[in-house]
Amino acid sequence: MLRVAFWLTALLFIPLGLYLYFLSPGVAALLGVSPLWLARGSGALLLAWGAFQVAASFRPDAVKVAGLAGGNLLCVAALLPAALRGADALPPALRSLLLGLSVFLLVLAVLAILSFPSRRGRL
């Protein structure tokens, strides 16, 4: 179950990171993203985070699980307030997408924490 949390997180962040990194100026102008380097920098970070999740899934340990859970919870902490406060400014579809993404990342973080075997079980 722990590896599933790593892989699902990677499957979310790698395509999103690639999309943002190679975001065309026309799409950026349509979405109102300015400056473009900010979207590309965010894409690079998300791509690196997704690649780390793939690598970490092969040998999960306490530090990698903490990184997965912490990173996902930080994403939730950034997305959830924006979705809840931006009810007037955001289109309903985008607001629903942000809320769904927040719930998905929260579930993956909790799943990773609960799936990691405790040290007490090994004694």
Coordinates of N, CA, C and O in Angstrom, one line a residue:
M1 N 0.8 -1.2 0.0 CA 0.0 0.0 0.0 C 0.9 1.3 0.0 O 0.5 2.3 -0.6
L2 N 2.0 1.2 0.7 CA 2.9 2.3 0.8 C 3.4 2.7 -0.6 O 3.5 3.9 -1.0
R3 N 3.8 1.7 -1.4 CA 4.3 2.0 -2.7 C 3.2 2.6 -3.6 O 3.5 3.4 -4.5
V4 N 2.0 2.2 -3.4 CA 0.9 2.8 -4.2 C 0.8 4.3 -3.9 O 0.6 5.0 -4.9
A5 N 1.0 4.7 -2.7 CA 0.9 6.1 -2.4 C 2.0 6.8 -3.1 O 1.8 7.9 -3.6
F6 N 3.2 6.3 -3.1 CA 4.4 6.9 -3.8 C 4.1 7.0 -5.3 O 4.2 8.0 -5.9
W7 N 3.6 5.9 -5.9 CA 3.4 5.9 -7.4 C 2.2 6.8 -7.8 O 2.3 7.4 -8.8
L8 N 1.1 6.8 -7.0 CA 0.0 7.7 -7.3 C 0.4 9.2 -7.2 O 0.0 10.0 -8.1
T9 N 1.3 9.5 -6.3 CA 1.8 10.9 -6.1 C 2.6 11.2 -7.4 O 2.5 12.3 -7.9
A10 N 3.5 10.3 -7.7 CA 4.3 10.5 -8.9 C 3.5 10.6 -10.2 O 3.8 11.5 -11.0
L11 N 2.5 9.8 -10.3 CA 1.6 9.8 -11.5 C 0.9 11.1 -11.6 O 0.4 11.5 -12.7
L12 N 0.7 11.8 -10.5 CA 0.0 13.1 -10.5 C 1.0 14.2 -10.8 O 0.8 15.1 -11.7
F13 N 2.2 14.2 -10.2 CA 3.1 15.3 -10.3 C 4.0 15.3 -11.6 O 4.4 16.4 -12.0
I14 N 4.3 14.2 -12.1 CA 5.2 14.1 -13.3 C 4.5 14.7 -14.5 O 5.0 15.6 -15.1
P15 N 3.3 14.3 -14.8 CA 2.6 14.9 -16.0 C 2.3 16.4 -15.7 O 2.5 17.2 -16.7
L16 N 1.9 16.8 -14.5 CA 1.7 18.2 -14.2 C 2.9 19.0 -14.3 O 2.9 20.1 -14.9
G17 N 4.0 18.5 -13.8 CA 5.3 19.2 -13.9 C 5.8 19.3 -15.4 O 6.2 20.4 -15.8
L18 N 5.6 18.3 -16.2 CA 6.0 18.4 -17.6 C 5.1 19.4 -18.3 O 5.6 20.2 -19.1
Y19 N 3.8 19.4 -18.0 CA 2.9 20.4 -18.6 C 3.3 21.8 -18.3 O 3.4 22.7 -19.2
L20 N 3.5 22.1 -17.0 CA 3.9 23.4 -16.6 C 5.3 23.8 -17.2 O 5.5 25.0 -17.5
Y21 N 6.2 22.9 -17.2 CA 7.5 23.2 -17.7 C 7.5 23.6 -19.1 O 8.2 24.5 -19.6
F22 N 6.7 22.9 -19.9 CA 6.6 23.2 -21.4 C 5.4 24.0 -21.7 O 4.9 24.0 -22.9
L23 N 4.9 24.8 -20.8 CA 3.7 25.6 -21.0 C 4.0 26.6 -22.1 O 4.9 27.4 -22.1
S24 N 3.1 26.6 -23.2 CA 3.3 27.5 -24.3 C 2.9 28.9 -23.9 O 2.0 29.1 -23.0
P25 N 3.5 30.0 -24.5 CA 3.1 31.3 -24.1 C 1.6 31.6 -24.4 O 1.0 32.4 -23.7
G26 N 1.1 31.0 -25.4 CA -0.3 31.2 -25.8 C -1.2 30.7 -24.7 O -2.2 31.4 -24.3
V27 N -1.0 29.5 -24.2 CA -1.8 28.9 -23.1 C -1.5 29.7 -21.8 O -2.5 30.0 -21.0
A28 N -0.3 30.2 -21.6 CA 0.0 31.0 -20.4 C -0.8 32.3 -20.4 O -1.4 32.7 -19.4
A29 N -0.9 32.9 -21.6 CA -1.6 34.2 -21.7 C -3.1 33.9 -21.5 O -3.8 34.7 -20.8
L30 N -3.6 32.8 -22.0 CA -5.0 32.4 -21.8 C -5.4 32.2 -20.4 O -6.4 32.6 -19.9
L31 N -4.5 31.5 -19.6 CA -4.7 31.2 -18.2 C -4.4 32.4 -17.3 O -4.7 32.4 -16.1
G32 N -3.7 33.4 -17.9 CA -3.3 34.6 -17.1 C -2.1 34.3 -16.2 O -1.9 35.0 -15.2
V33 N -1.2 33.4 -16.7 CA 0.0 33.1 -15.9 C 1.1 34.1 -16.4 O 1.4 34.1 -17.6
S34 N 1.6 34.9 -15.4 CA 2.6 35.8 -15.8 C 3.5 36.0 -14.5 O 2.9 36.1 -13.4
P35 N 4.7 36.0 -14.6 CA 5.6 35.7 -15.7 C 5.7 34.2 -16.0 O 5.5 33.4 -15.1
L36 N 6.1 33.9 -17.2 CA 6.1 32.5 -17.7 C 7.2 31.7 -17.0 O 7.0 30.5 -16.7
W37 N 8.3 32.3 -16.5 CA 9.3 31.6 -15.9 C 8.8 31.0 -14.5 O 9.3 30.0 -14.1
L38 N 7.8 31.6 -13.9 CA 7.3 31.1 -12.7 C 6.6 29.8 -12.9 O 6.8 28.8 -12.1
A39 N 5.8 29.7 -13.9 CA 5.1 28.4 -14.3 C 6.2 27.4 -14.6 O 6.0 26.2 -14.2
R40 N 7.2 27.7 -15.4 CA 8.2 26.7 -15.7 C 9.0 26.3 -14.5 O 9.4 25.1 -14.4
G41 N 9.3 27.2 -13.6 CA 10.0 26.8 -12.4 C 9.2 25.9 -11.5 O 9.7 24.9 -11.0
S42 N 7.9 26.2 -11.4 CA 7.0 25.3 -10.7 C 6.9 24.0 -11.4 O 6.9 22.9 -10.7
G43 N 6.9 23.9 -12.7 CA 6.8 22.7 -13.4 C 8.1 21.8 -13.1 O 8.0 20.6 -12.9
A44 N 9.2 22.5 -13.1 CA 10.5 21.8 -12.8 C 10.5 21.2 -11.4 O 10.9 20.0 -11.2
L45 N 10.0 22.0 -10.4 CA 9.9 21.4 -9.1 C 8.9 20.3 -9.0 O 9.2 19.3 -8.3
L46 N 7.8 20.4 -9.6 CA 6.8 19.3 -9.6 C 7.3 18.0 -10.3 O 7.1 16.9 -9.8
L47 N 8.0 18.2 -11.4 CA 8.6 17.1 -12.1 C 9.7 16.4 -11.2 O 9.7 15.2 -11.1
A48 N 10.5 17.2 -10.6 CA 11.5 16.6 -9.7 C 10.9 15.9 -8.5 O 11.3 14.8 -8.1
W49 N 9.8 16.5 -7.9 CA 9.1 15.8 -6.8 C 8.5 14.5 -7.3 O 8.6 13.5 -6.5
G50 N 7.9 14.5 -8.4 CA 7.4 13.2 -9.0 C 8.4 12.2 -9.2 O 8.3 11.0 -8.9
A51 N 9.6 12.6 -9.8 CA 10.7 11.6 -10.0 C 11.2 11.1 -8.7 O 11.6 9.9 -8.6
F52 N 11.3 11.9 -7.7 CA 11.7 11.5 -6.4 C 10.8 10.4 -5.8 O 11.2 9.5 -5.2
Q53 N 9.5 10.6 -6.0 CA 8.5 9.7 -5.5 C 8.7 8.3 -6.2 O 8.5 7.3 -5.5
V54 N 9.0 8.3 -7.5 CA 9.2 7.0 -8.2 C 10.5 6.4 -7.6 O 10.4 5.2 -7.2
A55 N 11.5 7.1 -7.4 CA 12.8 6.5 -6.8 C 12.6 6.1 -5.4 O 13.0 5.0 -5.0
A56 N 11.8 6.8 -4.6 CA 11.6 6.5 -3.2 C 10.7 5.3 -3.1 O 10.8 4.6 -2.0
S57 N 9.9 5.0 -4.0 CA 9.0 3.8 -3.9 C 9.7 2.5 -3.9 O 9.2 1.5 -3.5
F58 N 10.9 2.5 -4.4 CA 11.6 1.2 -4.5 C 12.2 0.8 -3.1 O 12.3 -0.4 -2.9
R59 N 12.5 1.7 -2.2 CA 12.9 1.4 -0.9 C 12.4 2.4 0.1 O 13.1 3.3 0.6
P60 N 11.1 2.3 0.4 CA 10.6 3.3 1.3 C 11.2 3.1 2.7 O 11.3 2.0 3.2
D61 N 11.5 4.3 3.3 CA 11.9 4.2 4.7 C 11.2 5.4 5.4 O 10.4 6.1 4.8
A62 N 11.5 5.6 6.7 CA 10.8 6.6 7.5 C 11.0 8.0 6.9 O 10.1 8.8 6.9
V63 N 12.2 8.3 6.5 CA 12.5 9.7 6.0 C 11.7 9.9 4.7 O 11.1 11.0 4.5
K64 N 11.7 8.9 3.8 CA 11.0 9.1 2.5 C 9.5 9.2 2.7 O 8.8 9.9 2.0
V65 N 9.0 8.4 3.7 CA 7.5 8.5 4.0 C 7.2 9.8 4.6 O 6.2 10.4 4.2
A66 N 8.1 10.3 5.4 CA 7.8 11.6 6.0 C 7.9 12.7 4.9 O 7.1 13.7 4.9
G67 N 8.8 12.5 3.9 CA 8.8 13.5 2.8 C 7.6 13.4 2.0 O 7.1 14.5 1.5
L68 N 7.1 12.2 1.7 CA 5.9 12.1 0.9 C 4.7 12.7 1.6 O 4.0 13.5 1.1
A69 N 4.5 12.3 2.9 CA 3.4 12.9 3.6 C 3.5 14.4 3.8 O 2.6 15.1 3.6
G70 N 4.7 14.9 4.2 CA 4.9 16.3 4.4 C 4.7 17.1 3.1 O 4.1 18.1 3.1
G71 N 5.2 16.6 2.0 CA 5.1 17.3 0.7 C 3.6 17.3 0.3 O 3.1 18.4 -0.2
N72 N 2.9 16.2 0.4 CA 1.5 16.2 0.0 C 0.7 17.1 1.0 O -0.2 17.8 0.5
L73 N 1.0 17.1 2.2 CA 0.2 18.0 3.2 C 0.5 19.4 2.9 O -0.4 20.3 3.0
L74 N 1.8 19.8 2.5 CA 2.1 21.2 2.1 C 1.3 21.6 0.9 O 0.8 22.7 0.8
C75 N 1.2 20.7 -0.1 CA 0.4 21.0 -1.3 C -1.1 21.2 -0.9 O -1.7 22.1 -1.4
V76 N -1.6 20.4 0.0 CA -3.0 20.6 0.5 C -3.1 21.9 1.1 O -4.1 22.6 0.9
A77 N -2.1 22.3 2.0 CA -2.2 23.5 2.7 C -2.1 24.7 1.7 O -2.6 25.8 2.1
A78 N -1.5 24.5 0.6 CA -1.5 25.6 -0.4 C -2.8 25.7 -1.3 O -3.3 26.7 -1.6
L79 N -3.3 24.5 -1.7 CA -4.4 24.4 -2.6 C -5.8 24.6 -1.9 O -6.7 25.3 -2.5
L80 N -6.0 24.1 -0.8 CA -7.3 24.1 -0.1 C -7.7 25.5 0.2 O -8.9 25.9 -0.1
P81 N -6.9 26.4 0.9 CA -7.4 27.7 1.1 C -7.7 28.5 -0.1 O -8.6 29.3 -0.2
A82 N -6.9 28.3 -1.2 CA -7.2 29.0 -2.5 C -8.5 28.6 -3.0 O -9.3 29.4 -3.5
A83 N -8.8 27.3 -2.9 CA -10.1 26.8 -3.4 C -11.3 27.3 -2.6 O -12.3 27.6 -3.1
L84 N -11.1 27.3 -1.3 CA -12.2 27.7 -0.4 C -12.4 29.2 -0.4 O -13.6 29.7 -0.4
R85 N -11.4 30.0 -0.5 CA -11.5 31.5 -0.5 C -11.9 32.0 -1.9 O -12.4 33.1 -2.0
G86 N -11.4 31.3 -2.9 CA -11.6 31.8 -4.3 C -12.9 31.4 -4.9 O -13.0 31.2 -6.1
A87 N -14.0 31.2 -4.1 CA -15.3 30.7 -4.6 C -15.8 31.7 -5.7 O -16.4 31.3 -6.7
D88 N -15.6 33.0 -5.5 CA -16.2 34.0 -6.4 C -15.3 34.1 -7.7 O -15.8 34.3 -8.8
A89 N -14.0 34.1 -7.5 CA -13.0 34.3 -8.6 C -12.8 33.1 -9.4 O -12.5 33.2 -10.6
L90 N -12.9 31.9 -8.9 CA -12.6 30.7 -9.6 C -13.8 30.1 -10.3 O -14.9 30.1 -9.7
P91 N -13.6 29.6 -11.5 CA -14.7 28.9 -12.2 C -15.1 27.7 -11.3 O -14.2 27.1 -10.7
P92 N -16.4 27.3 -11.3 CA -16.8 26.1 -10.5 C -16.0 24.8 -10.8 O -15.7 24.1 -9.9
A93 N -15.7 24.6 -12.1 CA -14.9 23.4 -12.5 C -13.5 23.4 -11.9 O -13.0 22.4 -11.4
L94 N -12.9 24.5 -11.9 CA -11.5 24.7 -11.4 C -11.5 24.5 -9.9 O -10.7 23.9 -9.3
R95 N -12.5 25.1 -9.2 CA -12.7 25.0 -7.8 C -12.9 23.6 -7.4 O -12.3 23.1 -6.4
S96 N -13.7 22.9 -8.1 CA -14.0 21.4 -7.8 C -12.7 20.6 -8.0 O -12.4 19.7 -7.3
L97 N -11.9 20.9 -9.1 CA -10.7 20.2 -9.3 C -9.7 20.4 -8.2 O -9.1 19.5 -7.7
L98 N -9.6 21.7 -7.7 CA -8.6 22.0 -6.6 C -9.1 21.3 -5.3 O -8.2 20.7 -4.6
L99 N -10.4 21.3 -5.1 CA -10.9 20.6 -3.9 C -10.6 19.0 -4.0 O -10.2 18.4 -3.0
G100 N -10.9 18.5 -5.2 CA -10.7 17.0 -5.4 C -9.2 16.7 -5.3 O -8.9 15.7 -4.7
L101 N -8.4 17.5 -5.8 CA -6.9 17.3 -5.7 C -6.4 17.4 -4.3 O -5.6 16.5 -3.9
S102 N -7.0 18.3 -3.5 CA -6.6 18.4 -2.1 C -7.0 17.2 -1.3 O -6.2 16.7 -0.6
V103 N -8.2 16.7 -1.6 CA -8.6 15.5 -0.9 C -7.8 14.3 -1.3 O -7.4 13.5 -0.5
F104 N -7.5 14.1 -2.6 CA -6.7 13.0 -3.1 C -5.3 13.1 -2.4 O -4.8 12.0 -2.0
L105 N -4.6 14.2 -2.4 CA -3.3 14.3 -1.8 C -3.4 14.1 -0.3 O -2.5 13.4 0.3
L106 N -4.4 14.5 0.4 CA -4.6 14.2 1.8 C -4.7 12.7 2.1 O -4.1 12.2 3.0
V107 N -5.5 12.1 1.3 CA -5.7 10.6 1.4 C -4.4 9.9 1.2 O -4.0 9.0 2.0
L108 N -3.6 10.3 0.2 CA -2.3 9.7 -0.1 C -1.3 9.9 1.1 O -0.6 9.0 1.5
A109 N -1.4 11.1 1.7 CA -0.5 11.3 2.8 C -0.9 10.5 4.0 O 0.0 9.9 4.7
V110 N -2.2 10.4 4.3 CA -2.6 9.6 5.4 C -2.3 8.1 5.2 O -1.9 7.4 6.1
L111 N -2.6 7.7 4.0 CA -2.3 6.3 3.6 C -0.8 5.9 3.8 O -0.5 4.9 4.3
A112 N 0.1 6.8 3.4 CA 1.5 6.6 3.6 C 1.9 6.5 5.1 O 2.6 5.6 5.5
I113 N 1.3 7.4 5.9 CA 1.6 7.4 7.3 C 1.1 6.1 7.9 O 1.8 5.5 8.7
L114 N -0.1 5.7 7.6 CA -0.7 4.5 8.2 C -0.1 3.2 7.7 O -0.1 2.2 8.4
S115 N 0.4 3.2 6.5 CA 1.0 2.0 5.9 C 2.4 1.7 6.4 O 2.9 0.6 6.2
F116 N 3.1 2.7 6.8 CA 4.5 2.5 7.2 C 4.5 1.6 8.5 O 3.9 2.0 9.5
P117 N 5.3 0.5 8.5 CA 5.3 -0.3 9.7 C 6.0 0.4 10.9 O 7.0 1.0 10.7
S118 N 5.4 0.2 12.0 CA 6.0 0.8 13.2 C 7.2 0.0 13.7 O 7.3 -1.1 13.5
R119 N 8.0 0.7 14.5 CA 9.2 0.0 15.1 C 8.8 -1.0 16.1 O 9.4 -1.9 16.4
R120 N 7.6 -0.7 16.8 CA 7.2 -1.6 17.9 C 6.8 -3.0 17.3 O 7.0 -4.0 18.0
G121 N 6.4 -3.1 16.1 CA 6.1 -4.4 15.5 C 7.3 -5.2 15.2 O 7.2 -6.4 15.1
R122 N 8.5 -4.6 15.1 CA 9.7 -5.3 14.9 C 10.4 -5.8 16.1 O 11.3 -6.6 16.0
L123 N 10.0 -5.3 17.3 CA 10.7 -5.7 18.5 C 10.3 -7.0 19.0 O 9.5 -7.7 19.0

